[in-house]
Amino acid sequence: MASMIAKSDSTALDLLLEKVYRDGGYDFREYKRGTVTRRLERRLRAAGTRTYLDYMGFLDAHPEEYQRLAEDLTIKTSGFFRSPYTFQQVAREVLPGLVVRKIKQRERRLRVWSTACARGEEPYSIAIQLAEFLGHRLWDFDISIYATDISRQALHEARAGIYSAKDVEGVAATVLESYFTHRSQSYVVRSDIRRMLRFSYFDLTSTARRPFTGLDCIFCCNVLIYLRGALQERVLGMLYNSLATPGYLILGEVETPPSSLSDKLECLDSKAKIYKKSERGR
Ligand SMILES: C[S@@+](CC[C@H](N)C(=O)[O-])C[C@H]1O[C@@H](n2cnc3c(N)ncnc32)[C@H](O)[C@@H]1O
């Protein structure tokens, strides 16, 4: 009996996620079910519904619920320089080679994509790291850091670039002083850093589309963990095709590329999860 209920529940969940995709435009069909069901419970309760089927009726009557649901299903935990070791290794393993090559080729454009940027902590950290690394040569480059996410709320906050004291806890005092303006209770990212960022909505599950090509570096951190294996593989395939050659891919600490990409990506640091698309793999 228990397994019958579980089975019919999972069919109803499939139907609900199909509806959310078809009518709401958010594709959670291939997300790992644990997080999705836990967080859905919250929305069901908030909507005053008991079953997935009731909730589908609620969605029909309240289409604004789709966005609330998407906000609740996405986990926005982040932080400035969230993985300090990764940022340290990016400065050691990625930036010197990348910058020297650009200078040699007299190429001014440097393009980075932060694929699940949450409230902006990651792309602003990247911009600050570039500013630190390049010093006065920063202005020799035309830098674009594309920062995308499916949380419209997170993108709105990211664009504002205003953070609380708690948000910037752990950020070195020298970095705070150089790249933020302290206004009463908040820290605002300085405008010369913000100028490098371009925020927009992009859903990583739409793997048939590549919003950018020829990128120097892609950060795809702490989002793949929520996706099932087959979708992870499609997302990483799309990201691989969006990179220039050479180009660098940085994943979250617990994320790894699938075996289908292992001989196309050279691992530069297995702990920092830094990979290079090189001539060899093309
Ligand atoms: C845990 S945060 C990671 C933030 C940042 N990359 C980091 O490592 O600190 C996960 C982010 O992925 C976003 N996200 C989830 N599914 C997504 C999708 N299909 N496309 C784009 N972003 C997505 C969420 O909205 C959330 O902002």
Short mmCIF file of C-alpha atoms and ligand atoms in Angstrom, two decimals:
data_model
loop_
_atom_site.label_atom_id
_atom_site.label_comp_id
_atom_site.label_asym_id
_atom_site.label_seq_id
_atom_site.Cartn_x
_atom_site.Cartn_y
_atom_site.Cartn_z
CA MET A 1 0.00 0.00 0.00
CA ALA A 2 2.77 2.43 1.02
CA SER A 3 4.57 1.89 -2.29
CA MET A 4 1.28 2.41 -4.20
CA ILE A 5 0.87 5.79 -2.50
CA ALA A 6 4.49 6.69 -3.14
CA LYS A 7 4.07 5.72 -6.80
CA SER A 8 0.90 7.75 -7.31
CA ASP A 9 2.53 10.66 -5.48
CA SER A 10 5.49 10.55 -7.78
CA THR A 11 3.20 10.43 -10.84
CA ALA A 12 1.31 13.47 -9.50
CA LEU A 13 4.65 15.19 -8.93
CA ASP A 14 5.67 14.46 -12.54
CA LEU A 15 2.37 15.95 -13.72
CA LEU A 16 2.84 19.01 -11.52
CA LEU A 17 6.41 19.63 -12.73
CA GLU A 18 5.26 19.17 -16.33
CA LYS A 19 2.56 21.79 -15.74
CA VAL A 20 5.03 24.18 -14.07
CA TYR A 21 7.20 23.86 -17.17
CA ARG A 22 4.41 24.10 -19.73
CA ASP A 23 2.34 26.88 -18.15
CA GLY A 24 4.89 28.64 -15.91
CA GLY A 25 8.03 28.32 -18.04
CA TYR A 26 10.19 26.95 -15.21
CA ASP A 27 11.78 23.57 -15.86
CA PHE A 28 12.34 21.60 -12.66
CA ARG A 29 11.51 18.26 -14.30
CA GLU A 30 15.06 16.96 -14.05
CA TYR A 31 15.97 18.36 -10.65
CA LYS A 32 16.78 15.85 -7.92
CA ARG A 33 13.52 15.00 -6.26
CA GLY A 34 14.61 15.32 -2.59
CA THR A 35 15.01 19.11 -2.54
CA VAL A 36 12.06 19.64 -4.87
CA THR A 37 9.58 17.66 -2.72
CA ARG A 38 10.79 19.23 0.54
CA ARG A 39 10.41 22.72 -0.80
CA LEU A 40 7.14 21.99 -2.59
CA GLU A 41 5.64 21.00 0.75
CA ARG A 42 6.17 24.58 1.88
CA ARG A 43 4.33 26.02 -1.10
CA LEU A 44 1.49 23.52 -0.72
CA ARG A 45 1.04 24.61 2.89
CA ALA A 46 1.27 28.33 2.01
CA ALA A 47 -1.38 27.81 -0.68
CA GLY A 48 -3.63 25.95 1.77
CA THR A 49 -3.59 22.84 -0.42
CA ARG A 50 -2.97 19.24 0.59
CA THR A 51 -2.09 17.34 -2.57
CA TYR A 52 -0.12 18.02 -5.72
CA LEU A 53 -3.35 17.84 -7.71
CA ASP A 54 -5.01 20.47 -5.48
CA TYR A 55 -1.95 22.64 -5.90
CA MET A 56 -2.23 22.35 -9.70
CA GLY A 57 -5.73 23.78 -9.39
CA PHE A 58 -4.34 26.58 -7.21
CA LEU A 59 -1.75 27.39 -9.90
CA ASP A 60 -4.52 27.72 -12.49
CA ALA A 61 -6.37 30.18 -10.28
CA HIS A 62 -3.23 32.09 -9.20
CA PRO A 63 -0.71 32.21 -12.06
CA GLU A 64 1.51 34.55 -10.00
CA GLU A 65 2.25 31.48 -7.87
CA TYR A 66 4.59 30.09 -10.56
CA GLN A 67 7.26 32.66 -9.76
CA ARG A 68 6.86 32.18 -6.00
CA LEU A 69 7.28 28.47 -6.53
CA ALA A 70 10.41 28.98 -8.63
CA GLU A 71 11.81 31.27 -5.91
CA ASP A 72 11.13 28.63 -3.27
CA LEU A 73 12.60 25.78 -5.29
CA THR A 74 15.91 27.59 -5.83
CA ILE A 75 18.49 27.73 -3.08
CA LYS A 76 20.36 31.02 -3.17
CA THR A 77 23.03 30.38 -0.53
CA SER A 78 26.23 32.08 -1.65
CA GLY A 79 28.98 34.33 -0.41
CA PHE A 80 31.79 36.61 -1.54
CA PHE A 81 34.86 34.51 -2.41
CA ARG A 82 32.78 31.55 -1.27
CA SER A 83 35.55 29.01 -1.91
CA PRO A 84 38.69 30.97 -1.02
CA TYR A 85 40.96 28.16 -2.25
CA THR A 86 39.26 28.20 -5.66
CA PHE A 87 39.71 31.96 -6.00
CA GLN A 88 43.33 31.64 -4.89
CA GLN A 89 43.93 28.97 -7.53
CA VAL A 90 42.12 30.96 -10.23
CA ALA A 91 44.62 33.76 -9.54
CA ARG A 92 47.49 31.23 -9.82
CA GLU A 93 46.37 28.82 -12.53
CA VAL A 94 44.00 30.79 -14.76
CA LEU A 95 44.62 34.53 -14.77
CA PRO A 96 48.36 34.70 -15.53
CA GLY A 97 48.11 32.53 -18.67
CA LEU A 98 44.89 34.14 -19.80
CA VAL A 99 46.12 37.71 -19.39
CA VAL A 100 49.53 37.09 -20.95
CA ARG A 101 47.88 35.48 -23.98
CA LYS A 102 45.48 38.40 -24.37
CA ILE A 103 48.33 40.89 -24.18
CA LYS A 104 50.42 38.92 -26.72
CA GLN A 105 47.49 38.68 -29.12
CA ARG A 106 46.62 42.37 -28.56
CA GLU A 107 43.14 41.21 -27.63
CA ARG A 108 41.39 43.54 -25.19
CA ARG A 109 38.18 41.61 -24.65
CA LEU A 110 37.90 39.35 -21.62
CA ARG A 111 34.60 37.58 -21.13
CA VAL A 112 33.49 35.58 -18.13
CA TRP A 113 30.13 33.94 -17.34
CA SER A 114 28.82 33.34 -13.84
CA THR A 115 26.03 30.91 -14.69
CA ALA A 116 24.08 30.79 -11.40
CA CYS A 117 24.97 34.12 -9.88
CA ALA A 118 22.39 34.19 -7.04
CA ARG A 119 22.49 37.65 -5.38
CA GLY A 120 25.68 38.62 -7.17
CA GLU A 121 28.30 37.61 -4.63
CA GLU A 122 30.10 35.33 -7.11
CA PRO A 123 30.28 37.67 -10.15
CA TYR A 124 31.26 40.65 -7.97
CA SER A 125 34.00 38.49 -6.41
CA ILE A 126 35.23 37.65 -9.92
CA ALA A 127 35.25 41.34 -10.86
CA ILE A 128 37.12 42.26 -7.67
CA GLN A 129 39.63 39.50 -8.28
CA LEU A 130 40.26 40.76 -11.80
CA ALA A 131 40.69 44.30 -10.49
CA GLU A 132 43.17 43.06 -7.86
CA PHE A 133 45.07 40.95 -10.37
CA LEU A 134 45.27 43.52 -13.15
CA GLY A 135 45.85 46.62 -11.01
CA HIS A 136 46.20 49.71 -13.23
CA ARG A 137 46.12 47.46 -16.33
CA LEU A 138 42.42 46.80 -15.62
CA TRP A 139 41.58 49.72 -17.89
CA ASP A 140 43.58 48.19 -20.77
CA PHE A 141 40.89 45.50 -20.97
CA ASP A 142 37.30 45.50 -22.07
CA ILE A 143 35.86 43.15 -19.45
CA SER A 144 32.33 41.69 -19.47
CA ILE A 145 31.18 39.44 -16.67
CA TYR A 146 27.83 37.98 -17.67
CA ALA A 147 25.87 37.00 -14.58
CA THR A 148 22.71 34.94 -15.02
CA ASP A 149 20.21 33.11 -12.86
CA ILE A 150 16.57 31.99 -12.88
CA SER A 151 15.71 33.75 -9.66
CA ARG A 152 14.30 37.14 -10.66
CA GLN A 153 14.38 38.22 -7.03
CA ALA A 154 18.07 37.31 -6.71
CA LEU A 155 18.89 39.10 -9.99
CA HIS A 156 17.08 42.22 -8.76
CA GLU A 157 19.16 42.25 -5.57
CA ALA A 158 22.34 41.44 -7.48
CA ARG A 159 21.84 44.40 -9.82
CA ALA A 160 21.45 46.72 -6.82
CA GLY A 161 24.80 45.53 -5.44
CA ILE A 162 23.89 46.47 -1.86
CA TYR A 163 24.87 44.09 0.92
CA SER A 164 24.45 43.92 4.68
CA ALA A 165 27.29 43.67 7.18
CA LYS A 166 26.41 39.99 7.56
CA ASP A 167 26.64 39.45 3.78
CA VAL A 168 30.20 40.78 3.71
CA GLU A 169 31.35 39.03 6.87
CA GLY A 170 34.67 37.39 6.13
CA VAL A 171 35.54 39.76 3.27
CA ALA A 172 39.02 41.19 3.93
CA ALA A 173 38.93 44.74 5.33
CA THR A 174 41.22 45.92 2.52
CA VAL A 175 38.80 44.55 -0.10
CA LEU A 176 35.84 46.19 1.62
CA GLU A 177 37.69 49.47 1.73
CA SER A 178 38.81 49.36 -1.90
CA TYR A 179 35.70 48.02 -3.63
CA PHE A 180 32.68 48.92 -1.49
CA THR A 181 31.20 52.14 -0.22
CA HIS A 182 30.02 51.89 3.37
CA ARG A 183 26.63 53.57 3.78
CA SER A 184 25.08 53.43 7.26
CA GLN A 185 24.12 49.74 7.62
CA SER A 186 25.10 48.60 4.14
CA TYR A 187 27.99 48.01 1.78
CA VAL A 188 27.53 49.07 -1.83
CA VAL A 189 29.73 47.66 -4.60
CA ARG A 190 31.70 50.49 -6.20
CA SER A 191 30.56 51.60 -9.63
CA ASP A 192 33.83 50.81 -11.43
CA ILE A 193 33.39 47.17 -10.37
CA ARG A 194 29.69 47.13 -11.27
CA ARG A 195 30.48 48.45 -14.74
CA MET A 196 32.01 45.06 -15.62
CA LEU A 197 28.80 43.14 -14.86
CA ARG A 198 25.86 42.35 -17.14
CA PHE A 199 23.01 40.68 -15.30
CA SER A 200 20.28 38.78 -17.14
CA TYR A 201 17.84 35.92 -16.81
CA PHE A 202 19.03 32.62 -18.23
CA ASP A 203 17.79 29.13 -17.43
CA LEU A 204 20.63 26.61 -17.56
CA THR A 205 18.16 23.85 -18.37
CA SER A 206 17.54 25.39 -21.81
CA THR A 207 20.60 23.59 -23.06
CA ALA A 208 19.61 23.87 -26.72
CA ARG A 209 20.44 27.58 -26.51
CA ARG A 210 23.86 29.07 -26.00
CA PRO A 211 23.50 32.68 -24.86
CA PHE A 212 27.25 33.34 -25.19
CA THR A 213 30.09 31.85 -27.21
CA GLY A 214 33.86 32.16 -27.16
CA LEU A 215 34.02 32.80 -23.43
CA ASP A 216 37.35 32.92 -21.62
CA CYS A 217 36.05 31.54 -18.38
CA ILE A 218 32.83 30.06 -16.99
CA PHE A 219 31.90 29.65 -13.34
CA CYS A 220 29.19 27.04 -12.81
CA CYS A 221 29.29 26.59 -9.05
CA ASN A 222 26.87 24.91 -6.69
CA VAL A 223 23.96 24.53 -9.07
CA LEU A 224 24.73 21.22 -10.81
CA ILE A 225 24.31 19.46 -7.45
CA TYR A 226 20.57 20.08 -7.67
CA LEU A 227 20.25 18.49 -11.12
CA ARG A 228 19.97 14.85 -12.14
CA GLY A 229 22.94 13.30 -13.92
CA ALA A 230 21.61 13.45 -17.48
CA LEU A 231 20.75 17.14 -17.15
CA GLN A 232 24.12 17.91 -15.53
CA GLU A 233 25.73 16.33 -18.57
CA ARG A 234 23.67 18.39 -21.03
CA VAL A 235 24.36 21.63 -19.13
CA LEU A 236 28.09 20.94 -19.05
CA GLY A 237 28.08 20.06 -22.74
CA MET A 238 26.44 23.41 -23.51
CA LEU A 239 28.95 25.24 -21.27
CA TYR A 240 31.85 23.43 -22.92
CA ASN A 241 30.62 24.60 -26.32
CA SER A 242 30.33 28.16 -25.00
CA LEU A 243 34.03 28.30 -24.09
CA ALA A 244 36.80 29.65 -26.27
CA THR A 245 39.84 27.46 -26.85
CA PRO A 246 41.64 27.74 -24.55
CA GLY A 247 38.97 28.51 -21.99
CA TYR A 248 38.46 27.70 -18.35
CA LEU A 249 35.58 26.05 -16.49
CA ILE A 250 35.23 26.35 -12.73
CA LEU A 251 32.80 24.13 -10.83
CA GLY A 252 31.69 23.98 -7.20
CA GLU A 253 33.79 22.02 -4.71
CA VAL A 254 31.59 18.92 -4.86
CA GLU A 255 30.89 19.01 -8.59
CA THR A 256 32.75 17.18 -11.35
CA PRO A 257 32.42 17.00 -15.14
CA PRO A 258 30.92 13.80 -16.58
CA SER A 259 33.14 11.15 -18.11
CA SER A 260 31.97 12.20 -21.61
CA LEU A 261 33.97 15.44 -21.12
CA SER A 262 36.90 14.04 -19.18
CA ASP A 263 39.24 13.74 -22.16
CA LYS A 264 38.19 17.12 -23.55
CA LEU A 265 38.82 19.03 -20.33
CA GLU A 266 42.21 19.13 -18.68
CA CYS A 267 41.93 19.22 -14.90
CA LEU A 268 44.20 22.01 -13.60
CA ASP A 269 43.25 21.61 -9.95
CA SER A 270 41.05 18.79 -8.75
CA LYS A 271 40.34 20.41 -5.37
CA ALA A 272 39.53 23.86 -6.76
CA LYS A 273 37.65 22.18 -9.64
CA ILE A 274 39.37 24.19 -12.35
CA TYR A 275 39.29 22.71 -15.87
CA LYS A 276 40.77 23.88 -19.15
CA LYS A 277 39.38 23.38 -22.62
CA SER A 278 42.51 23.07 -24.66
CA GLU A 279 43.47 22.41 -28.27
CA ARG A 280 44.03 18.75 -27.36
CA GLY A 281 40.36 18.19 -26.54
CA ARG A 282 38.82 19.84 -29.57
C1 LIG B 1 23.45 27.70 -4.19
S1 LIG B 1 23.28 29.03 -5.33
C2 LIG B 1 24.93 29.15 -5.97
C3 LIG B 1 25.37 30.58 -6.12
C4 LIG B 1 26.83 30.73 -6.56
N1 LIG B 1 27.07 30.16 -7.86
C5 LIG B 1 27.75 30.12 -5.54
O1 LIG B 1 28.40 29.09 -5.81
O2 LIG B 1 27.85 30.67 -4.44
C6 LIG B 1 22.39 28.24 -6.66
C7 LIG B 1 21.84 29.25 -7.65
O3 LIG B 1 21.46 28.53 -8.82
C8 LIG B 1 20.30 29.14 -9.33
N2 LIG B 1 19.67 28.20 -10.26
C9 LIG B 1 18.97 27.07 -9.96
N3 LIG B 1 18.53 26.48 -11.08
C10 LIG B 1 18.97 27.25 -12.12
C11 LIG B 1 18.83 27.17 -13.53
N4 LIG B 1 18.15 26.19 -14.10
N5 LIG B 1 19.41 28.12 -14.28
C12 LIG B 1 20.10 29.13 -13.72
N6 LIG B 1 20.25 29.28 -12.39
C13 LIG B 1 19.69 28.34 -11.59
C14 LIG B 1 19.51 29.48 -8.09
O4 LIG B 1 18.51 30.44 -8.36
C15 LIG B 1 20.61 29.98 -7.16
O5 LIG B 1 20.77 31.35 -7.27
#
